[in-house]
Amino acid sequence: MLKIAPSILAADFARLGQEVDDVRAAGADYIHFDVMDGCFVPNISFGLPVLQSLRRATDLFLDVHLMIERPGRYVERFCQAGADLVNVHVEAGSTEELLKAIEAVKALGKKAGVTLKPATGAEAIEPFLPLIDLILVMTVEPGSGGQSFMLDQLPKIAAVRERIERLNPACELEVDGGITPSTAALAKAAGANVLVSGSAVFGAADRRAAIRALRGA
Ligand code: DX5
Ligand code: ZN
């Protein structure tokens, strides 16, 4: 079944614990945690101390999306702060650095993911695919919520799914950015099995109905 990962970037940070409890009760599978450093992307969001607090507040699976330069410098600290899975961007460091970062995450008993910006081709995942638990395909330019889904990413989602089936069928395929009930259906048809959603879940008056709509149920 399709998993839904609400992005807390669209939550009310003054009541973050309640927001997470609320989407959990509404049927969320994961919580997506968007870390921005003001360098890899123009915005700054939140980081380690917020993750630590959130870890104490929920036992929901925490999917951490690091939009930071040279993430290898920080992955161990994000694992120790409570991440269940750490995503690094393939554009954020050298292949060697990123392979080391993935090894460090796995050595701490956590899951590792690799993320692709819209301009990066599906082939970029090949050096990492045998080692990882999740691939995250961005369907907006990373850096902010509330943007429109880039339809030109659909063939890439299908190309990533084809590589997963061939090289590491247990790997999950997550899609992030501009997910609404209609784009959710397109992403699912192209091969995604986890959908991140910020505004369509946290911005909805009825979050249970919003999550159900994203699942297509
Ligand atoms: C964008 C973030 C997304 C964002 C999605 O840089 O990675 O996770 O919160 O927000 P929506 O669902 O509003 O596009
Ligand atoms: Zn994200």
mmCIF file of C-alpha atoms and ligand atoms in Angstrom:
data_model
loop_
_atom_site.group_PDB
_atom_site.id
_atom_site.type_symbol
_atom_site.label_atom_id
_atom_site.label_comp_id
_atom_site.label_asym_id
_atom_site.label_seq_id
_atom_site.Cartn_x
_atom_site.Cartn_y
_atom_site.Cartn_z
ATOM 1 C CA MET A 1 0.000 0.000 0.000
ATOM 2 C CA LEU A 2 1.056 3.565 -0.711
ATOM 3 C CA LYS A 3 2.693 5.211 2.314
ATOM 4 C CA ILE A 4 2.095 8.868 3.176
ATOM 5 C CA ALA A 5 4.839 10.978 4.761
ATOM 6 C CA PRO A 6 3.549 14.403 5.862
ATOM 7 C CA SER A 7 6.304 17.035 5.743
ATOM 8 C CA ILE A 8 6.374 19.085 8.946
ATOM 9 C CA LEU A 9 7.708 22.014 6.919
ATOM 10 C CA ALA A 10 4.020 22.920 6.514
ATOM 11 C CA ALA A 11 3.119 22.343 10.203
ATOM 12 C CA ASP A 12 2.640 24.955 12.930
ATOM 13 C CA PHE A 13 6.058 24.823 14.614
ATOM 14 C CA ALA A 14 4.717 26.379 17.826
ATOM 15 C CA ARG A 15 2.677 23.208 18.386
ATOM 16 C CA LEU A 16 4.813 20.636 16.615
ATOM 17 C CA GLY A 17 4.182 17.721 18.992
ATOM 18 C CA GLN A 18 0.402 18.091 18.623
ATOM 19 C CA GLU A 19 0.702 18.492 14.851
ATOM 20 C CA VAL A 20 2.607 15.216 14.601
ATOM 21 C CA ASP A 21 0.142 13.412 16.901
ATOM 22 C CA ASP A 22 -2.677 14.770 14.770
ATOM 23 C CA VAL A 23 -1.328 13.486 11.428
ATOM 24 C CA ARG A 24 -0.450 10.209 13.084
ATOM 25 C CA ALA A 25 -4.073 9.805 14.176
ATOM 26 C CA ALA A 26 -5.090 10.798 10.637
ATOM 27 C CA GLY A 27 -3.152 7.838 9.179
ATOM 28 C CA ALA A 28 0.390 9.083 8.401
ATOM 29 C CA ASP A 29 2.981 6.340 7.890
ATOM 30 C CA TYR A 30 6.169 8.422 8.210
ATOM 31 C CA ILE A 31 7.023 11.973 9.250
ATOM 32 C CA HIS A 32 9.164 13.784 6.675
ATOM 33 C CA PHE A 33 11.721 16.173 8.246
ATOM 34 C CA ASP A 34 13.155 18.767 5.810
ATOM 35 C CA VAL A 35 16.534 20.157 6.858
ATOM 36 C CA MET A 36 17.771 23.212 4.878
ATOM 37 C CA ASP A 37 21.118 24.892 5.425
ATOM 38 C CA GLY A 38 20.789 28.151 3.457
ATOM 39 C CA CYS A 39 23.617 26.957 1.209
ATOM 40 C CA PHE A 40 22.570 23.803 -0.684
ATOM 41 C CA VAL A 41 19.157 25.482 -0.903
ATOM 42 C CA PRO A 42 18.409 29.175 -0.289
ATOM 43 C CA ASN A 43 16.206 28.636 2.790
ATOM 44 C CA ILE A 44 17.018 27.656 6.367
ATOM 45 C CA SER A 45 14.490 25.416 8.153
ATOM 46 C CA PHE A 46 15.381 23.474 11.321
ATOM 47 C CA GLY A 47 17.932 20.928 12.462
ATOM 48 C CA LEU A 48 19.274 18.704 15.210
ATOM 49 C CA PRO A 49 17.659 20.149 18.376
ATOM 50 C CA VAL A 50 14.201 20.064 16.780
ATOM 51 C CA LEU A 51 14.739 16.458 15.676
ATOM 52 C CA GLN A 52 15.780 15.529 19.229
ATOM 53 C CA SER A 53 12.610 17.027 20.668
ATOM 54 C CA LEU A 54 10.439 15.384 18.043
ATOM 55 C CA ARG A 55 12.056 11.997 18.729
ATOM 56 C CA ARG A 56 11.005 12.289 22.368
ATOM 57 C CA ALA A 57 7.484 13.252 21.311
ATOM 58 C CA THR A 58 6.662 10.448 18.831
ATOM 59 C CA ASP A 59 7.541 6.897 17.888
ATOM 60 C CA LEU A 60 6.475 7.462 14.273
ATOM 61 C CA PHE A 61 9.153 6.691 11.634
ATOM 62 C CA LEU A 62 11.228 9.858 11.061
ATOM 63 C CA ASP A 63 12.378 10.282 7.461
ATOM 64 C CA VAL A 64 15.045 13.006 7.425
ATOM 65 C CA HIS A 65 15.685 14.841 4.122
ATOM 66 C CA LEU A 66 19.028 16.638 4.335
ATOM 67 C CA MET A 67 19.154 19.588 1.925
ATOM 68 C CA ILE A 68 22.646 20.482 3.113
ATOM 69 C CA GLU A 69 26.110 20.710 1.524
ATOM 70 C CA ARG A 70 28.472 17.819 2.255
ATOM 71 C CA PRO A 71 25.972 15.929 4.439
ATOM 72 C CA GLY A 72 28.631 13.398 5.490
ATOM 73 C CA ARG A 73 29.692 15.948 8.100
ATOM 74 C CA TYR A 74 26.354 15.575 9.887
ATOM 75 C CA VAL A 75 24.730 12.203 9.182
ATOM 76 C CA GLU A 76 25.923 10.527 12.374
ATOM 77 C CA ARG A 77 24.543 13.377 14.477
ATOM 78 C CA PHE A 78 21.173 13.136 12.740
ATOM 79 C CA CYS A 79 21.092 9.391 13.473
ATOM 80 C CA GLN A 80 21.950 10.018 17.118
ATOM 81 C CA ALA A 81 19.288 12.736 17.323
ATOM 82 C CA GLY A 82 16.619 10.206 16.359
ATOM 83 C CA ALA A 83 16.334 9.817 12.574
ATOM 84 C CA ASP A 84 15.053 6.435 11.408
ATOM 85 C CA LEU A 85 16.163 7.149 7.850
ATOM 86 C CA VAL A 86 18.605 9.751 6.527
ATOM 87 C CA ASN A 87 18.386 11.012 2.919
ATOM 88 C CA VAL A 88 21.390 12.680 1.295
ATOM 89 C CA HIS A 89 21.322 14.503 -2.052
ATOM 90 C CA VAL A 90 23.571 13.037 -4.774
ATOM 91 C CA GLU A 91 24.412 16.643 -5.764
ATOM 92 C CA ALA A 92 25.623 17.545 -2.249
ATOM 93 C CA GLY A 93 29.054 15.883 -2.218
ATOM 94 C CA SER A 94 31.435 13.576 -4.092
ATOM 95 C CA THR A 95 30.367 9.959 -4.715
ATOM 96 C CA GLU A 96 33.091 8.800 -2.346
ATOM 97 C CA GLU A 97 31.918 11.149 0.419
ATOM 98 C CA LEU A 98 28.303 10.114 -0.030
ATOM 99 C CA LEU A 99 29.132 6.390 0.000
ATOM 100 C CA LYS A 100 30.948 6.956 3.303
ATOM 101 C CA ALA A 101 27.956 8.873 4.659
ATOM 102 C CA ILE A 102 25.628 5.983 3.714
ATOM 103 C CA GLU A 103 27.967 3.479 5.389
ATOM 104 C CA ALA A 104 28.012 5.600 8.549
ATOM 105 C CA VAL A 105 24.198 5.685 8.670
ATOM 106 C CA LYS A 106 23.950 1.910 8.174
ATOM 107 C CA ALA A 107 26.650 1.279 10.813
ATOM 108 C CA LEU A 108 24.404 3.069 13.327
ATOM 109 C CA GLY A 109 21.553 0.691 12.455
ATOM 110 C CA LYS A 110 19.506 3.304 10.563
ATOM 111 C CA LYS A 111 18.134 3.334 7.036
ATOM 112 C CA ALA A 112 19.803 5.352 4.281
ATOM 113 C CA GLY A 113 18.338 7.124 1.275
ATOM 114 C CA VAL A 114 19.603 9.033 -1.730
ATOM 115 C CA THR A 115 17.762 12.045 -3.210
ATOM 116 C CA LEU A 116 17.723 13.439 -6.757
ATOM 117 C CA LYS A 117 17.017 17.072 -7.682
ATOM 118 C CA PRO A 118 14.808 17.558 -10.756
ATOM 119 C CA ALA A 119 17.766 18.170 -13.111
ATOM 120 C CA THR A 120 19.604 14.989 -12.039
ATOM 121 C CA GLY A 121 19.072 11.861 -14.161
ATOM 122 C CA ALA A 122 17.986 8.434 -12.883
ATOM 123 C CA GLU A 123 21.405 6.949 -13.689
ATOM 124 C CA ALA A 124 22.914 8.981 -10.810
ATOM 125 C CA ILE A 125 21.522 6.476 -8.291
ATOM 126 C CA GLU A 126 23.475 3.528 -9.697
ATOM 127 C CA PRO A 127 26.597 3.714 -7.463
ATOM 128 C CA PHE A 128 24.354 3.865 -4.371
ATOM 129 C CA LEU A 129 21.387 1.651 -5.188
ATOM 130 C CA PRO A 130 22.717 -1.692 -3.842
ATOM 131 C CA LEU A 131 23.414 -0.070 -0.449
ATOM 132 C CA ILE A 132 20.310 2.000 0.221
ATOM 133 C CA ASP A 133 16.770 1.559 1.550
ATOM 134 C CA LEU A 134 15.037 4.444 -0.256
ATOM 135 C CA ILE A 135 15.367 6.739 -3.266
ATOM 136 C CA LEU A 136 13.726 10.154 -3.055
ATOM 137 C CA VAL A 137 12.825 11.829 -6.352
ATOM 138 C CA MET A 138 12.147 15.567 -6.050
ATOM 139 C CA THR A 139 9.211 16.787 -8.135
ATOM 140 C CA VAL A 140 9.867 20.447 -7.241
ATOM 141 C CA GLU A 141 13.116 22.379 -6.890
ATOM 142 C CA PRO A 142 14.108 21.693 -3.256
ATOM 143 C CA GLY A 143 13.963 24.651 -0.891
ATOM 144 C CA SER A 144 10.331 25.425 -0.154
ATOM 145 C CA GLY A 145 6.864 23.947 0.187
ATOM 146 C CA GLY A 146 3.745 24.823 -1.768
ATOM 147 C CA GLN A 147 5.209 24.574 -5.305
ATOM 148 C CA SER A 148 3.641 22.800 -8.310
ATOM 149 C CA PHE A 149 4.486 19.203 -9.215
ATOM 150 C CA MET A 150 6.863 18.981 -12.209
ATOM 151 C CA LEU A 151 5.177 16.603 -14.628
ATOM 152 C CA ASP A 152 8.444 16.171 -16.546
ATOM 153 C CA GLN A 153 9.744 14.109 -13.604
ATOM 154 C CA LEU A 154 7.289 11.244 -14.254
ATOM 155 C CA PRO A 155 9.515 9.411 -16.791
ATOM 156 C CA LYS A 156 12.394 9.656 -14.321
ATOM 157 C CA ILE A 157 10.277 8.124 -11.550
ATOM 158 C CA ALA A 158 9.532 5.220 -13.917
ATOM 159 C CA ALA A 159 13.231 4.915 -14.848
ATOM 160 C CA VAL A 160 14.199 4.806 -11.150
ATOM 161 C CA ARG A 161 11.499 2.157 -10.496
ATOM 162 C CA GLU A 162 12.915 0.043 -13.342
ATOM 163 C CA ARG A 163 16.414 0.197 -11.808
ATOM 164 C CA ILE A 164 15.057 -0.647 -8.338
ATOM 165 C CA GLU A 165 13.272 -3.753 -9.681
ATOM 166 C CA ARG A 166 16.470 -4.872 -11.407
ATOM 167 C CA LEU A 167 19.075 -4.048 -8.755
ATOM 168 C CA ASN A 168 17.447 -3.765 -5.290
ATOM 169 C CA PRO A 169 13.718 -4.608 -5.221
ATOM 170 C CA ALA A 170 13.405 -3.929 -1.460
ATOM 171 C CA CYS A 171 14.345 -0.276 -1.957
ATOM 172 C CA GLU A 172 11.468 2.199 -1.498
ATOM 173 C CA LEU A 173 10.708 4.938 -4.020
ATOM 174 C CA GLU A 174 9.568 8.207 -2.460
ATOM 175 C CA VAL A 175 8.373 11.309 -4.311
ATOM 176 C CA ASP A 176 8.463 14.816 -2.786
ATOM 177 C CA GLY A 177 6.953 18.117 -3.915
ATOM 178 C CA GLY A 178 3.580 19.321 -5.140
ATOM 179 C CA ILE A 179 1.703 16.148 -4.173
ATOM 180 C CA THR A 180 -2.092 16.524 -4.417
ATOM 181 C CA PRO A 181 -4.678 13.766 -4.993
ATOM 182 C CA SER A 182 -4.229 14.055 -8.786
ATOM 183 C CA THR A 183 -0.406 14.195 -8.834
ATOM 184 C CA ALA A 184 -0.326 11.406 -6.197
ATOM 185 C CA ALA A 185 -2.099 9.131 -8.664
ATOM 186 C CA LEU A 186 0.420 10.006 -11.395
ATOM 187 C CA ALA A 187 3.417 9.396 -9.094
ATOM 188 C CA LYS A 188 1.955 6.079 -7.954
ATOM 189 C CA ALA A 189 1.306 4.976 -11.551
ATOM 190 C CA ALA A 190 4.947 5.820 -12.402
ATOM 191 C CA GLY A 191 6.166 3.547 -9.567
ATOM 192 C CA ALA A 192 6.322 5.558 -6.328
ATOM 193 C CA ASN A 193 5.370 3.797 -3.083
ATOM 194 C CA VAL A 194 5.934 6.653 -0.578
ATOM 195 C CA LEU A 195 4.525 10.162 -1.069
ATOM 196 C CA VAL A 196 5.696 13.215 0.864
ATOM 197 C CA SER A 197 3.101 15.903 1.344
ATOM 198 C CA GLY A 198 3.402 19.193 3.191
ATOM 199 C CA SER A 199 0.630 21.611 2.284
ATOM 200 C CA ALA A 200 -1.951 19.067 1.077
ATOM 201 C CA VAL A 201 -1.960 17.400 4.528
ATOM 202 C CA PHE A 202 -1.097 20.121 7.058
ATOM 203 C CA GLY A 203 -3.105 22.739 5.155
ATOM 204 C CA ALA A 204 -6.258 20.592 5.095
ATOM 205 C CA ALA A 205 -9.117 21.155 7.531
ATOM 206 C CA ASP A 206 -9.736 17.377 7.579
ATOM 207 C CA ARG A 207 -6.326 15.717 7.553
ATOM 208 C CA ARG A 208 -7.721 12.184 7.687
ATOM 209 C CA ALA A 209 -9.710 12.867 4.502
ATOM 210 C CA ALA A 210 -6.633 14.509 2.921
ATOM 211 C CA ILE A 211 -4.443 11.453 3.576
ATOM 212 C CA ARG A 212 -7.181 9.128 2.325
ATOM 213 C CA ALA A 213 -7.464 11.210 -0.845
ATOM 214 C CA LEU A 214 -3.702 10.993 -1.451
ATOM 215 C CA ARG A 215 -3.868 7.230 -1.114
ATOM 216 C CA GLY A 216 -6.607 7.250 -3.748
ATOM 217 C CA ALA A 217 -8.994 5.517 -1.351
HETATM 218 C C1 DX5 B 1 10.793 20.921 -0.507
HETATM 219 C C2 DX5 B 1 10.629 19.866 0.569
HETATM 220 C C3 DX5 B 1 9.298 19.211 0.599
HETATM 221 C C4 DX5 B 1 8.138 20.128 0.873
HETATM 222 C C5 DX5 B 1 6.919 19.578 0.209
HETATM 223 O O1 DX5 B 1 12.122 21.356 -0.514
HETATM 224 O O2 DX5 B 1 11.600 18.854 0.390
HETATM 225 O O3 DX5 B 1 9.304 18.119 1.504
HETATM 226 O O4 DX5 B 1 7.862 20.302 2.236
HETATM 227 O O5 DX5 B 1 5.884 20.484 0.359
HETATM 228 P P1 DX5 B 1 4.588 20.445 -0.569
HETATM 229 O O6 DX5 B 1 3.927 19.121 -0.337
HETATM 230 O O7 DX5 B 1 3.808 21.599 -0.067
HETATM 231 O O8 DX5 B 1 5.064 20.601 -1.995
HETATM 232 ZN ZN ZN B 2 11.534 16.933 1.552
#
